[in-house]
Tab-separated table of C-alpha atoms and ligand atoms in Angstrom:
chain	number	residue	atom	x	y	z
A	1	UNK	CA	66.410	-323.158	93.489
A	2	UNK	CA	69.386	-325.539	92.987
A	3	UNK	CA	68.342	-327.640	90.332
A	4	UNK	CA	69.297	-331.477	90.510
A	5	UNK	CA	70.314	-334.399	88.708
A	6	UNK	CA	70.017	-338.278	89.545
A	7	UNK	CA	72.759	-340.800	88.318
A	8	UNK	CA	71.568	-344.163	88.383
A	9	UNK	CA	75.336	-346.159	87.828
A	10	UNK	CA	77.937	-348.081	89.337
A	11	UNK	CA	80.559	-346.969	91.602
A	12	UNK	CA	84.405	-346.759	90.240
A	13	UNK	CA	86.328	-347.085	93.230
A	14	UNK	CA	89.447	-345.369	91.075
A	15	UNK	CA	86.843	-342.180	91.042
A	16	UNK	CA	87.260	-342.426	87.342
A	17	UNK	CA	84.178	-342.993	85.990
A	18	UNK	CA	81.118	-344.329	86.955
A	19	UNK	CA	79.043	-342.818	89.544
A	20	UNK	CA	82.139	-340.732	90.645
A	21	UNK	CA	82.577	-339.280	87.186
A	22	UNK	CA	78.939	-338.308	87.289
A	23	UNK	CA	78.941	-336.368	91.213
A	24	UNK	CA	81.694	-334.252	89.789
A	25	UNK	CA	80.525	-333.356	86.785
A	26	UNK	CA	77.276	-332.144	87.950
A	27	UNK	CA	79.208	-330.569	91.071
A	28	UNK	CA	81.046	-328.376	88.179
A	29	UNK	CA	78.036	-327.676	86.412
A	30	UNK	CA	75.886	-326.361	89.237
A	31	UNK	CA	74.117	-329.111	89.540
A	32	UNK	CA	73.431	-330.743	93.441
A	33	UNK	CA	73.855	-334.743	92.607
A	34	UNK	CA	71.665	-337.837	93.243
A	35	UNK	CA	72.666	-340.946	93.570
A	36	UNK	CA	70.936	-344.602	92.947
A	37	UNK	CA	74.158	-346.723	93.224
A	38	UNK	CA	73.071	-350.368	90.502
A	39	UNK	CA	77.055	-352.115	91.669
A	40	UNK	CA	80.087	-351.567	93.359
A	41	UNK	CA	83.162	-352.563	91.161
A	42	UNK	CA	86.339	-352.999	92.467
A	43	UNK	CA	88.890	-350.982	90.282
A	44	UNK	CA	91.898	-349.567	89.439
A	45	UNK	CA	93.440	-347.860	86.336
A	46	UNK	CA	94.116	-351.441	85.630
A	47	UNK	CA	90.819	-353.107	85.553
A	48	UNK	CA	87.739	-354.001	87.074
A	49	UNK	CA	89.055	-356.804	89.335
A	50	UNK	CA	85.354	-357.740	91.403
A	51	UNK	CA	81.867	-356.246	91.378
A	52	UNK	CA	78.746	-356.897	93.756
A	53	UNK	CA	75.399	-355.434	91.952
A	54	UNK	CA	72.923	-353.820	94.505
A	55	UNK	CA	69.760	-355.741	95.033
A	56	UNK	CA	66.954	-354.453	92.361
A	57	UNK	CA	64.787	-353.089	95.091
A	58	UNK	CA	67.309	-350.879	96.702
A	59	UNK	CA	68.212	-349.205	93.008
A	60	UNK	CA	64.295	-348.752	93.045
A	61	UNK	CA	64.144	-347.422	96.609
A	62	UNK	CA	67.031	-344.960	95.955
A	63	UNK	CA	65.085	-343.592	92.744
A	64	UNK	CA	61.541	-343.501	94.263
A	65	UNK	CA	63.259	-341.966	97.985
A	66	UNK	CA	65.077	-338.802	96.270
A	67	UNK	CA	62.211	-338.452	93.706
A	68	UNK	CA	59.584	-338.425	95.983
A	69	UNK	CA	61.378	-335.600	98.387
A	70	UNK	CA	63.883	-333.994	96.604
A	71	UNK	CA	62.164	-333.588	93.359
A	72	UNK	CA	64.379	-334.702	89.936
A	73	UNK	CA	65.150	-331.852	87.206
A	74	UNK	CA	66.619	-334.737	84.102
A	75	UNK	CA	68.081	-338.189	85.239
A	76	UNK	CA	70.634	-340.862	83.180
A	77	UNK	CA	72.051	-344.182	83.569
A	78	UNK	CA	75.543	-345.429	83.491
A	79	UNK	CA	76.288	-349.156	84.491
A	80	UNK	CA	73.228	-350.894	84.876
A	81	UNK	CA	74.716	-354.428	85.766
A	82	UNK	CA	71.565	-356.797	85.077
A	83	UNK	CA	68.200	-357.339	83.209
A	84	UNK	CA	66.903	-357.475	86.724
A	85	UNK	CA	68.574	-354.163	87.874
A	86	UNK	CA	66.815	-352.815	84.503
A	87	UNK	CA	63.785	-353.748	84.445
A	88	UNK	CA	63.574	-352.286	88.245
A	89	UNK	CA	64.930	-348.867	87.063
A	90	UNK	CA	62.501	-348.883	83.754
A	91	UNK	CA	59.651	-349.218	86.712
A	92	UNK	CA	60.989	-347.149	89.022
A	93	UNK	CA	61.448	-344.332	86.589
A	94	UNK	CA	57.708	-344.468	85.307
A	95	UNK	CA	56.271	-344.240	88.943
A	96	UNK	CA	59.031	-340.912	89.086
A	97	UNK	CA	57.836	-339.448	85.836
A	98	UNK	CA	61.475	-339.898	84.707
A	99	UNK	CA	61.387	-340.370	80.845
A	100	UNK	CA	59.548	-339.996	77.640
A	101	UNK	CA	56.177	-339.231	78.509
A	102	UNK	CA	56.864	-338.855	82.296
A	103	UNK	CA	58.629	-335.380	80.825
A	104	UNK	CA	61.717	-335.591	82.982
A	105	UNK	CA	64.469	-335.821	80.489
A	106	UNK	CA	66.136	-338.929	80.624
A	107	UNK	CA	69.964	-339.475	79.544
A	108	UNK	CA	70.269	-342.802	78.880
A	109	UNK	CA	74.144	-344.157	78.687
A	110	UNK	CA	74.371	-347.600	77.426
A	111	UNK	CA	77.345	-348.338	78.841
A	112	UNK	CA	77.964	-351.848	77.976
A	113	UNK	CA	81.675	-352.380	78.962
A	114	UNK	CA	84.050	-350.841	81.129
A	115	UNK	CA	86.959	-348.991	79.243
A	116	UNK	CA	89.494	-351.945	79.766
A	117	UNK	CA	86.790	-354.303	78.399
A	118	UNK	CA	85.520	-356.070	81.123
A	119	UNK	CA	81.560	-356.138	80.251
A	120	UNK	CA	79.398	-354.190	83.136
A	121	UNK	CA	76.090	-356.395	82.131
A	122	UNK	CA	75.746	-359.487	79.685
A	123	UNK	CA	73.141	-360.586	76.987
A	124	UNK	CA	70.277	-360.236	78.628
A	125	UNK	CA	71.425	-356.996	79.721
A	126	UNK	CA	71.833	-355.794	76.514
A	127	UNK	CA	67.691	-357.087	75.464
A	128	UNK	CA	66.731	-355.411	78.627
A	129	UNK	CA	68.596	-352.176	78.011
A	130	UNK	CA	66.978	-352.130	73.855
A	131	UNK	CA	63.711	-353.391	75.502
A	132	UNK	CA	63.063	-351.253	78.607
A	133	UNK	CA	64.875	-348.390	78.119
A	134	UNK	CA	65.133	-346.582	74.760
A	135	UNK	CA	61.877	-346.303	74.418
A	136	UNK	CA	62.144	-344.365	77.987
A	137	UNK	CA	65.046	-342.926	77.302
A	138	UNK	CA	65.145	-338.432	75.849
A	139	UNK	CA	68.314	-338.803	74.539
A	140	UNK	CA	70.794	-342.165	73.661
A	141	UNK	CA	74.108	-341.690	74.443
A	142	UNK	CA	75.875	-344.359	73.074
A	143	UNK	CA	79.995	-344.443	72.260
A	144	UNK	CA	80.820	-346.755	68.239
A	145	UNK	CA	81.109	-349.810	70.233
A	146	UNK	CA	78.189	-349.619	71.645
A	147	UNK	CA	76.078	-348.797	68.468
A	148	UNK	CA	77.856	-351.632	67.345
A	149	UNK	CA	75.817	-353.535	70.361
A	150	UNK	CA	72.418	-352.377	69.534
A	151	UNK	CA	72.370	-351.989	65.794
A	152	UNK	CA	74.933	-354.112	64.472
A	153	UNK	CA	76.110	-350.940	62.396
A	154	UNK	CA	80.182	-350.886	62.469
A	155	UNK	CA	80.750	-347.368	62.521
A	156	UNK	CA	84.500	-346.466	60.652
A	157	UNK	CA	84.264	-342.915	59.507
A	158	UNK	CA	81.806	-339.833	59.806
A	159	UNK	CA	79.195	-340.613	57.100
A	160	UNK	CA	78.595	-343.989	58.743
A	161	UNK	CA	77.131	-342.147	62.070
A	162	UNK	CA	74.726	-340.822	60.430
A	163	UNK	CA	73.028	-344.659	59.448
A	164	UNK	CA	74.294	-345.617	63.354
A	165	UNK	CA	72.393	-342.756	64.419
A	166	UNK	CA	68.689	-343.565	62.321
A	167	UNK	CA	68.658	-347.168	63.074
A	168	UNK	CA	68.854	-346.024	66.711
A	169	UNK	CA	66.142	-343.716	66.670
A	170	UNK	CA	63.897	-346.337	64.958
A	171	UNK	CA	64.496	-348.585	68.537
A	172	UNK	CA	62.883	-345.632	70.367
A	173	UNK	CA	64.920	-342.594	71.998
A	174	UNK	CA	63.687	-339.298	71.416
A	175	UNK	CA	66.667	-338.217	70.220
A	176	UNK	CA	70.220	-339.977	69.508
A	177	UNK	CA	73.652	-338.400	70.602
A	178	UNK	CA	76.530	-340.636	68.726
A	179	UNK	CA	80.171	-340.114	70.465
A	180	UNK	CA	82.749	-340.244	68.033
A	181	UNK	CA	85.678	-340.753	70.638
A	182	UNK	CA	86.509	-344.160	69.136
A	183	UNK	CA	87.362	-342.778	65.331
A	184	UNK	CA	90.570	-342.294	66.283
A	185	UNK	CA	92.114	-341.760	62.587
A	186	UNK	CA	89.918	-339.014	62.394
A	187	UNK	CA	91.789	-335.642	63.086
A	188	UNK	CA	88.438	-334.109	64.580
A	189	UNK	CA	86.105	-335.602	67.123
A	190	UNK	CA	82.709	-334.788	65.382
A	191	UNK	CA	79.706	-335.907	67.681
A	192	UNK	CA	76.598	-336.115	66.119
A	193	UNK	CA	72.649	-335.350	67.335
A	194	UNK	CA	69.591	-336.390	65.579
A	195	UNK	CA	66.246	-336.218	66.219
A	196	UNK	CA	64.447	-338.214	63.538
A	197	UNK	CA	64.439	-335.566	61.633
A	198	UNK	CA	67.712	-333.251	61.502
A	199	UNK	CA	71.613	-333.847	62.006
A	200	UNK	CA	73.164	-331.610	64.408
A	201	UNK	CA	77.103	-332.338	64.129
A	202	UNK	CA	78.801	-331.329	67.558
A	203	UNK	CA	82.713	-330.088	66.297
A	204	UNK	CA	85.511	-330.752	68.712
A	205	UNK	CA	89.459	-331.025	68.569
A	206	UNK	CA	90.448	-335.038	68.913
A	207	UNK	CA	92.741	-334.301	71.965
A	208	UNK	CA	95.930	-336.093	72.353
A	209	UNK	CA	96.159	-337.801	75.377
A	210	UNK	CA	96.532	-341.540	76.786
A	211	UNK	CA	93.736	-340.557	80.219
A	212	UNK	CA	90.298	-340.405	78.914
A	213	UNK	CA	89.020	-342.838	81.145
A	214	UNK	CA	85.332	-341.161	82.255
A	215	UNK	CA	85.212	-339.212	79.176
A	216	UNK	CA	81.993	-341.151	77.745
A	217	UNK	CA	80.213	-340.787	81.344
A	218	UNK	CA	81.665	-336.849	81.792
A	219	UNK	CA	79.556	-336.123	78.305
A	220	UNK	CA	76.520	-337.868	79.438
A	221	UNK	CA	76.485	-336.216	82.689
A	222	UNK	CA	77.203	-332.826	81.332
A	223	UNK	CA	74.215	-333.079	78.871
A	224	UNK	CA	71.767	-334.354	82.198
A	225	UNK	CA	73.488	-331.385	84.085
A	226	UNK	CA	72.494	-328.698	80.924
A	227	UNK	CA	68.331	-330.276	80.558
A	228	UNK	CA	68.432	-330.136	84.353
A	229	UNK	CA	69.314	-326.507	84.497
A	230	UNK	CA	66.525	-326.339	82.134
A	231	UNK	CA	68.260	-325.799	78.604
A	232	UNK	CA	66.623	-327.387	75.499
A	233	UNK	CA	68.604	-330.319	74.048
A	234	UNK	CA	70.387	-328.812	70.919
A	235	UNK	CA	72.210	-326.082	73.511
A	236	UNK	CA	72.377	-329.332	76.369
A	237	UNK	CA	73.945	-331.181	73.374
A	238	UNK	CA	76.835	-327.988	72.179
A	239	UNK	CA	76.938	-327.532	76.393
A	240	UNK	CA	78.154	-331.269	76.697
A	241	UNK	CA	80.558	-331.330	73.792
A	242	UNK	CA	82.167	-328.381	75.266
A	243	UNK	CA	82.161	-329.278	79.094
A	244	UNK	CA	83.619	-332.968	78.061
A	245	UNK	CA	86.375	-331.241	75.602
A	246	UNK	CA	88.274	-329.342	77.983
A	247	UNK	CA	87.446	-332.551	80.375
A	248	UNK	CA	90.021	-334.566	77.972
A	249	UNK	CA	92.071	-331.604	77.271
A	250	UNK	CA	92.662	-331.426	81.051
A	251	UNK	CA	93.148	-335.269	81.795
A	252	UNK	CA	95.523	-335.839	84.234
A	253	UNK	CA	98.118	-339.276	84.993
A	254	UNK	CA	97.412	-341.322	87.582
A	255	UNK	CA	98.095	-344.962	88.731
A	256	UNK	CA	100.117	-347.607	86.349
A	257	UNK	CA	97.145	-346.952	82.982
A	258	UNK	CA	95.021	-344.906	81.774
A	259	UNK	CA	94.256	-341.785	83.644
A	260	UNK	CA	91.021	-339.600	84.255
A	261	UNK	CA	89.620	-336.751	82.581
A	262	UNK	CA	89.116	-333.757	84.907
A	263	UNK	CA	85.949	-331.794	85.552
A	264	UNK	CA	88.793	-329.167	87.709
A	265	UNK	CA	88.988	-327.372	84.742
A	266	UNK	CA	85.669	-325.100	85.836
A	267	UNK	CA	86.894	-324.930	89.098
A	268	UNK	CA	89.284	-321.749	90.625
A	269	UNK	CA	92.926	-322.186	88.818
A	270	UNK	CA	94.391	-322.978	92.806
A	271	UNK	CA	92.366	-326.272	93.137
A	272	UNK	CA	93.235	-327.603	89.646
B	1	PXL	O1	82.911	-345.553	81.535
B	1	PXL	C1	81.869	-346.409	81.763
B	1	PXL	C2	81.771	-346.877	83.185
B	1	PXL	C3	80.620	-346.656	83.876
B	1	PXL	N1	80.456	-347.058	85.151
B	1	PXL	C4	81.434	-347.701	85.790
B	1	PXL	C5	82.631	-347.965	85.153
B	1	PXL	C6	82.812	-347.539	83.807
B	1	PXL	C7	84.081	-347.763	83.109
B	1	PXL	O2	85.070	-348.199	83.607
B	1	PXL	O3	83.593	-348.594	85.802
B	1	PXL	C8	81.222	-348.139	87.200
């Protein structure tokens, strides 16, 4: 059986990130994609210029139609867009046994702002997301400005992670993976994944390049890809770091900013 992996996220129409981001990861990771499309933004490597969020009921729809047929191995979230949009998914996921108790793992991605800024949902988003979903969520997959959302906790070297990644776990998630792509003095880029309990620090090179846009959503959707192929989280977790590494390490240019990271890398050297 092909095992498979629903995104629940908004479409990048530069293929950057987003839902696109997502498709190909799992694609490259052996995973067939699902799809519950939450907005459409209109993008470039320049920004997001216009959006139009789905109505809630056809997010839900999408969830509960490939759910109900195809059957879900582990699901996430990337741009959610609205409380509304939110509080749909939180529901949608229950009736799919998607989350905590449901057993499905759940990747939850708070992704809060798109990489030039522009914010993908607004304040009562943010309640909604803290609310509804980490409690729901397996793992938290948040990047420093986004702990800096939920928690408060400004995150400017290692040792602070580790107090980013406990007052996260007190608001509900299972377990916490904190992306250190953000610390950019540091010469490593050490991820770090706790489960209430235990620290498990992910080591990885701090690549230099300028095109890392989809590098946050890559790791995400590499760690759904691993639990839906059935691994358990620490190896999901190493699986990720490594997948999203040679992502960045492989970025390529493209249009007048920043460029994507590749998921090409796994693929035969003549369609790189
Ligand atoms: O990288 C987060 C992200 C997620 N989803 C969409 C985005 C972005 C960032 O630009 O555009 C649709």
């Amino acid at each position: 059986m092909v095992p498979s992996a629903l995104t629940i996220a908004g479409s990048d129409s530069g293929g950057a990130a987003g839902l696109q981001a997502d498709l190909r990861t799992f694609l490259t990771c052996g995973v067939h994609g699902l799809v519950a499309v939450t907005a459409v933004t209109v993008q470039n490597t320049l920004g997001v210029h216009d959006r139009a969020d789905i109505p809630p009921h056809i997010v839900a729809g999408q969830i509960e139609a490939v759910a109900t047929d195809m059957g879900v191995n582990a699901a996430k979230t990337g741009m959610l867009a609205s409380a509304e949009i939110i509080k749909t998914v939180a529901e949608a996921c229950d009736r799919a046994n998607i989350g905590r108790d449901g057993m499905i793992p759940f990747v939850v991605d708070p992704v809060a702002a798109s990489m030039h800024g522009h914010p993908l949902f607004d304040e009562a988003g943010l309640a909604a997301l803290r609310d509804l979903l980490l409690p729901r969520a397996t793992v938290l997959t948040p990047n420093l400005d986004e702990v800096r959302l939920l928690t408060g906790v400004t995150v400017t070297g290692r040792a602070d992670m580790h107090e980013a990644a406990v007052a996260l776990h007190t608001l509900g998630p299972r377990y916490v993976l904190v992306k250190s792509g953000h610390l950019t003095d540091d010469p490593d880029c050490v991820d770090l994944l706790y489960d209430g309990k235990t620290f498990l620090e992910l080591p990885g090179p701090r690549i230099a390049t300028p095109h890392t846009h989809g590098a946050g959503d890559s790791m995400a959707s590499a760690l759904t890809a691993g639990l839906a192929r059935g691994m358990a989280m620490p190896e999901a977790a190493e699986f990720a770091k490594w997948f999203v590494s040679n992502a960045v390490k492989n970025a390529y240019p493209m249009g007048k900013n920043v460029g994507p990271v590749s998921a090409f890398w796994r693929l035969a050297p003549e369609t790189r």
